[in-house]
Coordinates of C-alpha atoms in Angstrom, one line a residue:
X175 CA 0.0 0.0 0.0
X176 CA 1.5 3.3 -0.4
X177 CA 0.7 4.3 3.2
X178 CA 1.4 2.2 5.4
X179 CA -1.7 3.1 7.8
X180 CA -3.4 1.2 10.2
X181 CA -7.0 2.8 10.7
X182 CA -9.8 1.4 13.0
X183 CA -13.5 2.5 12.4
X184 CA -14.7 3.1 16.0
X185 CA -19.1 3.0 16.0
X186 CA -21.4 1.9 18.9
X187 CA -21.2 2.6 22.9
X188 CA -18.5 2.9 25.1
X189 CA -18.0 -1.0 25.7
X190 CA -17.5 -1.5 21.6
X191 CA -15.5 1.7 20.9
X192 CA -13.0 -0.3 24.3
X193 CA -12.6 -3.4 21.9
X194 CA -11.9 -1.3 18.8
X195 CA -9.3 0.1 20.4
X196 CA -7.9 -3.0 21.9
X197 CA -8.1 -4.6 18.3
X198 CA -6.3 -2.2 16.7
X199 CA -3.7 -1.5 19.8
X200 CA -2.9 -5.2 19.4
X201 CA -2.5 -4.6 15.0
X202 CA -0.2 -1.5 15.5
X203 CA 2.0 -3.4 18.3
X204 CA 2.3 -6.5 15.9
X205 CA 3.3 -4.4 12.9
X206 CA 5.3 -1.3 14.3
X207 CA 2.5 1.1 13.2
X208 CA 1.1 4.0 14.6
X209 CA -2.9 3.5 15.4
X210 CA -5.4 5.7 14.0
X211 CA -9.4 6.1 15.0
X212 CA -12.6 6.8 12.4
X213 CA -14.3 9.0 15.0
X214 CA -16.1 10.4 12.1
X215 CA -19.2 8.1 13.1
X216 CA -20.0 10.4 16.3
X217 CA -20.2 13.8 14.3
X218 CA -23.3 12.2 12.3
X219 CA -26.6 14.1 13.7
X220 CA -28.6 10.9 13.8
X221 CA -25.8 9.1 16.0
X222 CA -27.4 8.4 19.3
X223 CA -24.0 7.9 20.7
X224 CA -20.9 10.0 22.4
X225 CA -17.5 8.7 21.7
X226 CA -15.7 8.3 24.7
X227 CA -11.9 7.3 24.6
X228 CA -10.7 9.9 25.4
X229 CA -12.1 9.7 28.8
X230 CA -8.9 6.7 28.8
X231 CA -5.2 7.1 28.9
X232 CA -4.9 5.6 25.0
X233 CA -2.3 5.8 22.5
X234 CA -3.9 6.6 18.7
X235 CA -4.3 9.4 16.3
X236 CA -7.3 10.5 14.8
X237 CA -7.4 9.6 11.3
X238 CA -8.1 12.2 9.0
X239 CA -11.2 12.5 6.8
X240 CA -8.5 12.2 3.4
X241 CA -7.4 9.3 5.4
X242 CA -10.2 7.3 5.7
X243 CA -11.6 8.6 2.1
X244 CA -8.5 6.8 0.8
X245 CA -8.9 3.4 2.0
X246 CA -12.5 2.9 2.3
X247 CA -14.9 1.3 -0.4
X248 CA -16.1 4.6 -1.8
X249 CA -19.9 3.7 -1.8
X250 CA -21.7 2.8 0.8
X251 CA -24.2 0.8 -1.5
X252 CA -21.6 -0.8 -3.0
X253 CA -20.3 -1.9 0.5
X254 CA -23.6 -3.9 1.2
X255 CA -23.1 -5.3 -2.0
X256 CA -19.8 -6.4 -1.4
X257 CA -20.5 -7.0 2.0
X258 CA -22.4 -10.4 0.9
X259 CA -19.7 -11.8 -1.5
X260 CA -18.7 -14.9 0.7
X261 CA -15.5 -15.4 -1.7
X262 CA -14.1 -12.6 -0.4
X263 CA -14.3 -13.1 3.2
X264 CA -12.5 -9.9 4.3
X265 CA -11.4 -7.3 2.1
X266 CA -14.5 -5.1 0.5
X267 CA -11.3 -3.4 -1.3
X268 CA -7.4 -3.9 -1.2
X269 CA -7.8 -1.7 2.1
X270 CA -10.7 -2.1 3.4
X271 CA -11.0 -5.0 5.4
X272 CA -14.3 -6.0 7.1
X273 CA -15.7 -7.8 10.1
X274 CA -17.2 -11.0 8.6
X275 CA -17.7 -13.3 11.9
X276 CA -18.4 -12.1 15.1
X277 CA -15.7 -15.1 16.5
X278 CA -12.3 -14.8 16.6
X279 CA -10.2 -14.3 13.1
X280 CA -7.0 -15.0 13.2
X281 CA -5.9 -14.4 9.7
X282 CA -7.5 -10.5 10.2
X283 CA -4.2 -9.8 12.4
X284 CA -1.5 -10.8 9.6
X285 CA -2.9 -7.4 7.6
X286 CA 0.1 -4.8 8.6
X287 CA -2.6 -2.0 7.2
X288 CA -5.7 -0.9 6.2
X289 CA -8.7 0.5 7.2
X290 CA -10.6 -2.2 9.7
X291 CA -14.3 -2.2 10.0
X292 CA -15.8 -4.1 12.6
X293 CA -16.5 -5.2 16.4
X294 CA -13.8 -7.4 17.2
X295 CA -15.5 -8.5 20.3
X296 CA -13.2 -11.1 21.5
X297 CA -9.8 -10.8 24.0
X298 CA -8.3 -13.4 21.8
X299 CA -7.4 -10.7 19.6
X300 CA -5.5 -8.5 22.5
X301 CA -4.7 -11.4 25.0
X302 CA -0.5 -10.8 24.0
X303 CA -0.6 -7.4 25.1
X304 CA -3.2 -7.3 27.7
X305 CA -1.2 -5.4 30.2
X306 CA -0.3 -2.8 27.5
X307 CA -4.2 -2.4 27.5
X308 CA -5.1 -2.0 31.0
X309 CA -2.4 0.7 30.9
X310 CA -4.0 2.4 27.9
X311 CA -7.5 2.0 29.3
X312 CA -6.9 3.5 32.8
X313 CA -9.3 6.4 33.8
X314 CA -8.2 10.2 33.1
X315 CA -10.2 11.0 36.1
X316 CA -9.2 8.2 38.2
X317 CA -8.2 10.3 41.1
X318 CA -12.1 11.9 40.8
X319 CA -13.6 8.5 41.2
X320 CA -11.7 7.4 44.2
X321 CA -13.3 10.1 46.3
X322 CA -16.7 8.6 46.7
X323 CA -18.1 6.7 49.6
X324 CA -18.6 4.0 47.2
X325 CA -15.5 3.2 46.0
X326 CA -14.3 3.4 49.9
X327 CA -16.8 0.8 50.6
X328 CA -15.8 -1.5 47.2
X329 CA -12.6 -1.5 48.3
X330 CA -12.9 -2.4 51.8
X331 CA -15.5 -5.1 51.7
X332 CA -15.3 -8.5 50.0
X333 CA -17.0 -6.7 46.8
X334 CA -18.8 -8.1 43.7
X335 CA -20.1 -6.2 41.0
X336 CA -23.7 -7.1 40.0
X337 CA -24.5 -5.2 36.8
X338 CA -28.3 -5.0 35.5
X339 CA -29.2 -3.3 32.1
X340 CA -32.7 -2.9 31.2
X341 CA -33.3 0.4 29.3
X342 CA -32.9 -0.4 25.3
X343 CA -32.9 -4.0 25.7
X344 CA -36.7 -4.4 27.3
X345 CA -37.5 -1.6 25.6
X346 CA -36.5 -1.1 22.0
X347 CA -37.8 -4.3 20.0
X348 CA -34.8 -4.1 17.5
X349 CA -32.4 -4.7 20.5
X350 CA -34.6 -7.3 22.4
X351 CA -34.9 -9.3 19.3
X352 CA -31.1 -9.2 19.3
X353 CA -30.0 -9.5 22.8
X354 CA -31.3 -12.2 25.2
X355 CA -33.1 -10.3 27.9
X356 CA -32.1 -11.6 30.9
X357 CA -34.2 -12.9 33.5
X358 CA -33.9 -12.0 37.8
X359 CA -33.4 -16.2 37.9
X360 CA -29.8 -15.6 36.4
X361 CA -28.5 -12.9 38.2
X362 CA -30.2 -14.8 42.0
X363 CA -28.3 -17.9 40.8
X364 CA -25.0 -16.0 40.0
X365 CA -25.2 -14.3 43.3
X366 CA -26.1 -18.0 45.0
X367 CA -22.7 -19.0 43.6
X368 CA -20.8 -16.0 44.3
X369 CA -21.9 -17.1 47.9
X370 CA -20.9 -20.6 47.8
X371 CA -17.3 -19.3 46.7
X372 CA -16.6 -16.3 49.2
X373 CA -16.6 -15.5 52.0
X374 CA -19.1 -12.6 53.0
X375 CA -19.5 -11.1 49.7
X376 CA -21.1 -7.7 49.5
X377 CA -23.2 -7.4 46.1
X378 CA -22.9 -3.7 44.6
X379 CA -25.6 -3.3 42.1
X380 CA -25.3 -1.0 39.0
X381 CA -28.4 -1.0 37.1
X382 CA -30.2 1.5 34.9
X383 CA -34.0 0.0 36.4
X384 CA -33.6 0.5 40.4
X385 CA -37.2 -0.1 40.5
X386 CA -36.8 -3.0 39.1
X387 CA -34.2 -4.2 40.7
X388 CA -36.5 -3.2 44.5
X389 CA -38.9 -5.4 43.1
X390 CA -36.8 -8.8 42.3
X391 CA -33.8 -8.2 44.9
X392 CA -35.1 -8.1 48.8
X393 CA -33.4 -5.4 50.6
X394 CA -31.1 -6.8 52.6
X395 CA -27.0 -6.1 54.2
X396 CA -25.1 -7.7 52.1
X397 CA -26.5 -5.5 49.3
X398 CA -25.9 -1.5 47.9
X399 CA -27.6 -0.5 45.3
X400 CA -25.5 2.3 44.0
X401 CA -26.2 5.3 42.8
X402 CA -25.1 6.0 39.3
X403 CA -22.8 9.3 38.8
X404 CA -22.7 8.4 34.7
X405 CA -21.2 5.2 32.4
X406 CA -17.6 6.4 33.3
X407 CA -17.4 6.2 36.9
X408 CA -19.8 3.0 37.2
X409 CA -17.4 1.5 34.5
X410 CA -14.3 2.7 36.8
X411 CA -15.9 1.5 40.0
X412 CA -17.2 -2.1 38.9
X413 CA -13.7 -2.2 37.6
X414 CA -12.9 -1.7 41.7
X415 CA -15.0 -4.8 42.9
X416 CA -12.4 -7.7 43.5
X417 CA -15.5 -9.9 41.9
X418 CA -18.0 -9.6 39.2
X419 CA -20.9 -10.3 38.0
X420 CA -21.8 -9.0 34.3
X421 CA -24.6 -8.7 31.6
X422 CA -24.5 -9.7 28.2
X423 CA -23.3 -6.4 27.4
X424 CA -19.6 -4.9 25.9
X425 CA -19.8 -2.3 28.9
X426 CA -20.4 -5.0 31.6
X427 CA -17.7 -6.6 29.7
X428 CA -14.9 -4.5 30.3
X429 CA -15.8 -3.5 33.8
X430 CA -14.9 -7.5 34.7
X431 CA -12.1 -7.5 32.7
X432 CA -10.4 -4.4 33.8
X433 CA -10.3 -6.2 37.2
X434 CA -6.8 -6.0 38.5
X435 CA -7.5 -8.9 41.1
X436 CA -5.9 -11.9 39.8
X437 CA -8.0 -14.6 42.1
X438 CA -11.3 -13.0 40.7
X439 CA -14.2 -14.7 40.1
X440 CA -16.3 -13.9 37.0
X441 CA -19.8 -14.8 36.5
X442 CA -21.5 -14.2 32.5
X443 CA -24.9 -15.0 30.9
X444 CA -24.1 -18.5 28.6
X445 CA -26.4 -16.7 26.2
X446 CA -24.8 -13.7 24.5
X447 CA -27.7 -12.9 21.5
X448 CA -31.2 -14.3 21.4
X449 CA -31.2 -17.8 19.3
X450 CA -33.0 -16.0 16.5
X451 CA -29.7 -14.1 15.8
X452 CA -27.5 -16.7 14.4
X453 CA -24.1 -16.2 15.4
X454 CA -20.9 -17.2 17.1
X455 CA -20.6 -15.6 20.1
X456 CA -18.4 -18.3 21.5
X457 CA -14.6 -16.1 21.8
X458 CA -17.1 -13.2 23.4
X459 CA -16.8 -14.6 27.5
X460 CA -13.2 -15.8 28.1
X461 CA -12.6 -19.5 29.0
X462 CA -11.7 -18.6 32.6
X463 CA -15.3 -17.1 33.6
X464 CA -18.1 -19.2 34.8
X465 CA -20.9 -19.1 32.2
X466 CA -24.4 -19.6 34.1
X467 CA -27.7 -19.7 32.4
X468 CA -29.4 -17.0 31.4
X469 CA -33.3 -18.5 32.0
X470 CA -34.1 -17.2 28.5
X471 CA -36.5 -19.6 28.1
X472 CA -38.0 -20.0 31.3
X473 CA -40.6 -16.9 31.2
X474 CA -40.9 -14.9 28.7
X475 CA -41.7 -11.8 31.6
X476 CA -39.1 -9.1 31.4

């Protein structure tokens, strides 16, 4: 190529603009390039979404608007088209290389450039440097976050994060459709095996439904619902709790695996997308976490 460039598109919420990064951290560190981020996704008036890296520590460049127009396929109906050819599995052009499987792709991290457009949802892709992005991911406003009651309490108690998302995924039928909802009879049994494993665990809940939450969780000492000061500092202070317990959800995600504490114990839904959505989402939970059911389909009550 006559630039040598390694670009990463960057779309969605916080938890998948945190794996585009790590994706393309681990290409530049493999190849000796510098990184460079598509932001141009978040100045769109219809995008629903704020990018947020630089609320991190990271290490990439903003790619340029001639930059991207360079390597991309030029037309974005001639992308979809493109987008379907199975016989060429990655590249929709000599530089544009595509996201064809949501499970790990090997082959995507022998391209030493070019302009990558996907998820990447999958550690297996960063697991080589994965201190290099804990680093890069720390908080800018670490320092803030630590001054709370909260975190004082996270870190002196035996603390497990228990994170609940309702919002867009009970309410939006797009997302539900996509996403299994999950029921309270997953998150009771996780915290019945965080039990059986520690000793007095304290459960702190981070949840965007507290009524819900009052109404399927008894009140009760070993439990603090916490109030939520915005996605950065509940991502920073799940990231605290020396135990987890996560949604299927990139932002729950990375609060687990940000966990410094190497005897943790991480609990995830076995069901990542509803079986209607067919696709592989077995590289998304690492090996090492304990996979519970999700009780999908035992009600069908959100």
């Amino acid at each position: 190529f006559a630039n040598l460039m390694i670009i990463v598109k960057v779309q969605g919420g916080l938890g998948n603009q945190m794996f585009q990064y790590a994706f393309g951290r681990a290409l530049s560190e493999k190849h000796s390039q510098d990184l460079y981020l598509d932001c141009s996704e978040y100045l769109r008036p219809s995008c629903k979404r704020e990018y947020g890296l630089d609320h991190f520590n990271i290490r990439a460049k903003k790619a340029s608007c001639g930059d991207v127009k360079s390597m991309v396929t030029p037309h974005f109906a001639l992308r979809k088209k493109l987008k379907k050819i199975f016989a060429v599995p990655y590249s929709l052009s000599p530089t544009h290389i595509l996201e064809r499987n949501f499970n790990f792709q090997p082959s995507i991290l022998e391209f030493n450039c070019g302009y990558f457009d996907g998820f990447w949802q999958t550690q297996k892709y960063f697991s080589g440097i994965s201190d290099i992005v804990r680093k890069d991911l720390t908080f800018k406003d670490a320092v803030k976050y630590s001054g709370g009651e909260t975190f004082a309490k996270i870190t002196s108690l035996n603390s497990v994060s228990l994170h609940i998302r309702r919002g867009d995924y009970v309410k939006v039928k797009r997302t539900r459709k996509r996403f299994s909802v999950i029921r309270a009879g997953y998150f009771k049994r996780a915290v019945e095996y965080m039990r059986s494993k520690l000793d007095t665990p304290h459960f702190f809940i981070f949840t965007d439904d507290p009524k819900w939450v009052s109404e399927n969780f008894p009140a009760g000492e070993d439990y603090t619902l916490v109030s939520s000061s915005g996605m950065y500092e509940d991502l920073f202070l799940m990231a605290q709790c020396r135990h987890n317990i996560i949604f299927n959800s990139s932002f729950s995600w990375w609060g687990a695996w940000l966990n410094g504490n190497p005897g943790k114990i991480v609990v995830a839904p076995d069901m990542w997308f509803t079986p209607h959505y067919k696709l592989d989402y077995s590289d998304v939970v690492p090996e090492e976490w304990i996979k519970l059911n999700t009780g999908y389909f035992e009600s069908k009550e959100f």
